[in-house]
Short mmCIF file of N, CA, C and O in Angstrom, two decimals:
data_model
loop_
_atom_site.label_atom_id
_atom_site.label_comp_id
_atom_site.label_asym_id
_atom_site.label_seq_id
_atom_site.Cartn_x
_atom_site.Cartn_y
_atom_site.Cartn_z
N MET A 1 -10.34 7.72 -14.65
CA MET A 1 -9.69 7.11 -13.87
C MET A 1 -10.56 5.78 -12.91
O MET A 1 -11.62 6.45 -12.35
N GLU A 2 -9.69 5.08 -12.45
CA GLU A 2 -10.09 3.88 -11.64
C GLU A 2 -10.62 4.04 -10.50
O GLU A 2 -9.29 4.73 -9.71
N TYR A 3 -11.07 3.40 -8.85
CA TYR A 3 -10.70 3.86 -8.31
C TYR A 3 -10.89 2.62 -7.64
O TYR A 3 -11.62 1.38 -8.15
N MET A 4 -10.61 2.74 -6.61
CA MET A 4 -10.34 0.80 -5.64
C MET A 4 -12.39 0.81 -4.98
O MET A 4 -12.65 1.62 -4.21
N THR A 5 -12.75 -0.50 -4.81
CA THR A 5 -13.83 -1.50 -4.37
C THR A 5 -13.40 -1.04 -2.50
O THR A 5 -12.50 -0.61 -2.13
N LYS A 6 -14.69 -0.55 -1.99
CA LYS A 6 -14.85 -0.97 -0.69
C LYS A 6 -13.85 -2.12 -0.03
O LYS A 6 -12.85 -1.98 0.74
N GLN A 7 -14.30 -2.78 -1.04
CA GLN A 7 -13.52 -4.14 -0.32
C GLN A 7 -12.05 -4.50 -0.41
O GLN A 7 -10.86 -5.05 0.61
N GLU A 8 -11.18 -3.94 -1.49
CA GLU A 8 -9.78 -3.38 -1.79
C GLU A 8 -9.25 -2.33 -0.90
O GLU A 8 -8.03 -2.95 -1.15
N LEU A 9 -9.72 -1.27 -1.01
CA LEU A 9 -9.66 -1.03 0.24
C LEU A 9 -9.49 -1.00 1.69
O LEU A 9 -8.19 -0.58 2.35
N SER A 10 -10.24 -2.36 1.90
CA SER A 10 -10.18 -2.72 3.74
C SER A 10 -9.22 -3.29 3.10
O SER A 10 -8.49 -3.81 4.41
N ARG A 11 -8.90 -4.21 2.36
CA ARG A 11 -7.46 -5.24 2.15
C ARG A 11 -6.57 -4.50 2.55
O ARG A 11 -5.53 -5.42 3.09
N VAL A 12 -6.16 -3.29 1.42
CA VAL A 12 -5.10 -2.80 1.92
C VAL A 12 -4.87 -2.24 3.10
O VAL A 12 -3.56 -2.27 3.93
N LEU A 13 -6.00 -1.43 3.79
CA LEU A 13 -5.86 -1.16 4.94
C LEU A 13 -5.39 -2.25 6.37
O LEU A 13 -4.47 -2.39 7.17
N LEU A 14 -5.86 -3.35 5.89
CA LEU A 14 -5.68 -4.60 6.20
C LEU A 14 -4.33 -4.91 6.35
O LEU A 14 -3.27 -5.18 7.56
N ILE A 15 -4.01 -5.57 5.48
CA ILE A 15 -2.55 -5.80 5.03
C ILE A 15 -1.50 -4.79 5.91
O ILE A 15 -0.38 -4.79 6.01
N ALA A 16 -2.01 -3.04 5.64
CA ALA A 16 -0.73 -2.18 6.21
C ALA A 16 -0.59 -2.24 7.22
O ALA A 16 0.41 -2.09 7.88
N LYS A 17 -1.73 -2.25 7.86
CA LYS A 17 -1.75 -2.80 9.75
C LYS A 17 -0.97 -3.80 10.04
O LYS A 17 -0.39 -3.80 11.34
N GLN A 18 -1.24 -4.90 9.33
CA GLN A 18 -0.32 -5.90 9.51
C GLN A 18 1.04 -6.01 9.75
O GLN A 18 1.96 -6.73 10.34
N GLU A 19 1.78 -4.78 8.03
CA GLU A 19 2.98 -5.00 8.03
C GLU A 19 3.45 -4.07 8.88
O GLU A 19 4.66 -3.87 9.19
N ASN A 20 3.30 -3.00 9.19
CA ASN A 20 3.27 -1.68 9.37
C ASN A 20 2.23 -0.56 9.94
O ASN A 20 2.13 -0.06 9.33
N GLU A 21 2.22 -0.39 10.97
CA GLU A 21 1.10 0.00 11.76
C GLU A 21 1.07 1.27 11.56
O GLU A 21 0.37 2.12 11.80
N LEU A 22 2.21 2.03 12.01
CA LEU A 22 2.61 3.31 11.23
C LEU A 22 2.21 3.71 10.55
O LEU A 22 1.76 4.94 10.19
N HIS A 23 2.43 2.80 9.36
CA HIS A 23 1.89 3.16 7.92
C HIS A 23 0.58 3.24 7.81
O HIS A 23 -0.07 3.84 7.22
N TRP A 24 -0.16 2.55 8.65
CA TRP A 24 -1.56 2.25 8.10
C TRP A 24 -2.12 3.47 9.17
O TRP A 24 -2.76 4.40 8.59
N GLN A 25 -1.16 4.06 10.16
CA GLN A 25 -2.33 5.20 11.00
C GLN A 25 -1.99 6.59 9.78
O GLN A 25 -2.93 7.47 9.97
N MET A 26 -1.02 6.52 9.41
CA MET A 26 -0.41 7.86 8.33
C MET A 26 -1.77 7.65 7.49
O MET A 26 -2.18 8.76 6.63
N MET A 27 -2.08 6.22 6.96
CA MET A 27 -3.01 6.23 5.39
C MET A 27 -4.52 6.73 5.98
O MET A 27 -4.80 7.27 5.72
N LEU A 28 -4.81 6.40 7.19
CA LEU A 28 -5.97 6.60 7.94
C LEU A 28 -6.11 7.91 8.21
O LEU A 28 -7.15 8.72 7.86
N THR A 29 -4.81 9.26 8.70
CA THR A 29 -5.01 10.24 8.21
C THR A 29 -5.01 10.64 7.28
O THR A 29 -5.44 11.77 7.31
N GLY A 30 -4.78 10.22 6.37
CA GLY A 30 -4.58 11.35 5.04
C GLY A 30 -6.08 11.20 4.32
O GLY A 30 -6.57 11.47 3.85
N PHE A 31 -6.49 9.91 4.29
CA PHE A 31 -8.23 9.49 4.48
C PHE A 31 -8.86 10.10 4.94
O PHE A 31 -9.73 11.18 4.90
N TYR A 32 -9.13 9.88 6.32
CA TYR A 32 -9.66 11.25 7.21
C TYR A 32 -9.87 12.59 6.79
O TYR A 32 -11.25 13.65 7.14
N PHE A 33 -8.99 12.66 6.43
CA PHE A 33 -8.64 14.53 6.47
C PHE A 33 -8.92 15.29 4.77
O PHE A 33 -8.49 16.18 5.02
N GLY A 34 -8.27 13.69 4.23
CA GLY A 34 -8.08 14.65 2.76
C GLY A 34 -7.17 15.19 2.40
O GLY A 34 -6.85 15.93 1.38
N LEU A 35 -5.51 14.42 2.79
CA LEU A 35 -4.61 15.21 2.36
C LEU A 35 -3.80 13.99 1.25
O LEU A 35 -4.17 13.30 1.09
N ARG A 36 -2.23 15.27 0.91
CA ARG A 36 -2.34 14.57 0.17
C ARG A 36 -0.98 13.34 0.70
O ARG A 36 -0.62 14.12 2.00
N VAL A 37 -0.08 13.09 0.47
CA VAL A 37 0.96 11.90 0.79
C VAL A 37 2.11 13.22 1.30
O VAL A 37 2.23 12.85 2.38
N SER A 38 2.60 14.11 0.71
CA SER A 38 3.37 15.04 1.05
C SER A 38 2.72 15.93 2.21
O SER A 38 4.02 15.99 3.42
N GLU A 39 1.32 16.45 2.63
CA GLU A 39 1.35 16.56 4.17
C GLU A 39 1.15 15.45 5.09
O GLU A 39 1.77 15.95 5.63
N VAL A 40 0.53 14.30 4.41
CA VAL A 40 1.19 13.17 5.53
C VAL A 40 2.57 13.41 5.68
O VAL A 40 2.55 13.42 7.95
N THR A 41 3.11 12.90 4.96
CA THR A 41 4.40 12.69 5.60
C THR A 41 5.35 14.47 6.06
O THR A 41 6.45 13.70 6.80
N ALA A 42 4.82 15.13 6.25
CA ALA A 42 5.38 16.27 6.98
C ALA A 42 4.74 16.40 8.31
O ALA A 42 5.79 17.23 9.23
N ILE A 43 4.14 15.62 8.55
CA ILE A 43 3.60 15.85 10.55
C ILE A 43 4.38 15.56 10.82
O ILE A 43 4.95 14.45 10.97
N LEU A 44 4.99 16.24 12.01
CA LEU A 44 5.23 15.91 13.67
C LEU A 44 4.78 15.51 14.04
O LEU A 44 3.86 16.00 14.69
N GLY A 45 5.78 15.45 15.55
CA GLY A 45 4.50 15.03 16.89
C GLY A 45 4.21 16.46 17.15
O GLY A 45 2.91 16.70 17.95
N GLU A 46 4.95 17.39 16.89
CA GLU A 46 4.27 18.97 17.61
C GLU A 46 3.63 19.56 17.17
O GLU A 46 2.97 20.28 16.93
N ASP A 47 3.27 18.69 15.99
CA ASP A 47 1.89 19.08 15.08
C ASP A 47 0.42 18.99 15.68
O ASP A 47 -0.51 18.90 15.34
N VAL A 48 0.53 18.32 17.07
CA VAL A 48 -0.66 17.81 17.26
C VAL A 48 -0.77 18.09 18.93
O VAL A 48 0.41 17.82 19.64
N GLN A 49 -1.69 18.94 18.87
CA GLN A 49 -2.11 19.80 20.23
C GLN A 49 -3.19 20.16 20.28
O GLN A 49 -4.12 20.45 19.48
N ASP A 50 -3.62 19.48 21.91
CA ASP A 50 -5.41 19.81 22.39
C ASP A 50 -6.07 19.53 21.28
O ASP A 50 -7.44 20.19 21.08
N ASN A 51 -5.81 18.21 21.28
CA ASN A 51 -6.57 17.42 19.92
C ASN A 51 -6.92 18.22 18.61
O ASN A 51 -7.93 17.77 17.29
N GLN A 52 -5.85 18.84 17.86
CA GLN A 52 -5.92 19.53 17.06
C GLN A 52 -4.63 18.89 16.66
O GLN A 52 -3.69 18.86 16.34
N LEU A 53 -4.81 18.44 14.71
CA LEU A 53 -3.42 18.92 13.96
C LEU A 53 -3.30 19.80 12.81
O LEU A 53 -4.31 20.75 12.50
N THR A 54 -2.58 20.22 13.05
CA THR A 54 -1.99 21.72 12.34
C THR A 54 -1.37 20.49 11.01
O THR A 54 -0.31 20.25 10.99
N VAL A 55 -1.75 21.30 10.03
CA VAL A 55 -1.34 20.40 8.62
C VAL A 55 -0.87 21.30 7.99
O VAL A 55 -1.27 22.65 7.23
N LYS A 56 0.70 21.43 7.32
CA LYS A 56 1.03 22.19 6.46
C LYS A 56 0.90 22.52 5.18
O LYS A 56 1.41 20.99 4.43
N ARG A 57 0.59 23.11 4.62
CA ARG A 57 0.27 22.90 2.99
C ARG A 57 0.86 23.06 1.54
O ARG A 57 2.13 23.72 2.51
N LEU A 58 1.04 22.71 1.04
CA LEU A 58 1.41 22.57 -0.21
C LEU A 58 1.44 24.13 -0.63
O LEU A 58 0.48 24.95 -0.63
N LYS A 59 2.44 23.86 -1.71
CA LYS A 59 2.56 26.10 -2.59
C LYS A 59 2.35 26.90 -1.86
O LYS A 59 1.62 27.99 -1.83
N ASN A 60 3.23 27.07 -0.52
CA ASN A 60 3.36 27.92 0.38
C ASN A 60 1.55 28.93 0.99
O ASN A 60 1.86 29.89 1.69
N SER A 61 0.48 27.65 0.60
CA SER A 61 -0.47 27.97 1.48
C SER A 61 -0.58 28.40 2.92
O SER A 61 0.46 27.59 3.24
N MET A 62 -1.86 29.06 3.79
CA MET A 62 -1.38 29.14 4.76
C MET A 62 -1.83 27.54 5.43
O MET A 62 -2.38 26.52 4.90
N LYS A 63 -1.02 27.47 6.95
CA LYS A 63 -1.93 26.16 7.31
C LYS A 63 -3.17 26.68 8.02
O LYS A 63 -3.58 27.51 7.81
N THR A 64 -3.53 24.62 7.84
CA THR A 64 -4.96 24.60 8.38
C THR A 64 -4.78 23.56 9.86
O THR A 64 -3.85 22.98 10.24
N LEU A 65 -5.80 23.87 10.59
CA LEU A 65 -6.13 23.34 11.63
C LEU A 65 -7.63 22.19 11.63
O LEU A 65 -8.25 22.87 11.12
N GLN A 66 -6.96 20.94 11.77
CA GLN A 66 -8.09 20.26 11.80
C GLN A 66 -8.52 19.59 12.94
O GLN A 66 -7.50 19.10 13.77
N ARG A 67 -9.94 19.54 13.26
CA ARG A 67 -9.99 19.15 14.25
C ARG A 67 -10.34 17.07 14.54
O ARG A 67 -10.86 16.94 13.70
N PHE A 68 -10.01 16.68 15.89
CA PHE A 68 -9.99 15.30 16.04
C PHE A 68 -11.44 15.13 16.18
O PHE A 68 -11.56 16.03 17.20
N LEU A 69 -12.37 14.00 16.65
CA LEU A 69 -13.58 14.11 16.79
C LEU A 69 -13.79 12.99 17.69
O LEU A 69 -12.95 12.38 17.92
#
């Protein structure tokens, strides 16, 4: 499996921010917390409370709380 270099990833994030800031924020959230795309796209505004993000996990596993630093 091949991986993007730091430069390639930086370019993708830069272009994403220029084109659609919401998509950029979703990408950063996924990278920061190690989420799957389906987990990121399932996040609702009500999932963020008291500086915590509730993540609905796949396959009926338990929800997890992620703290923002």
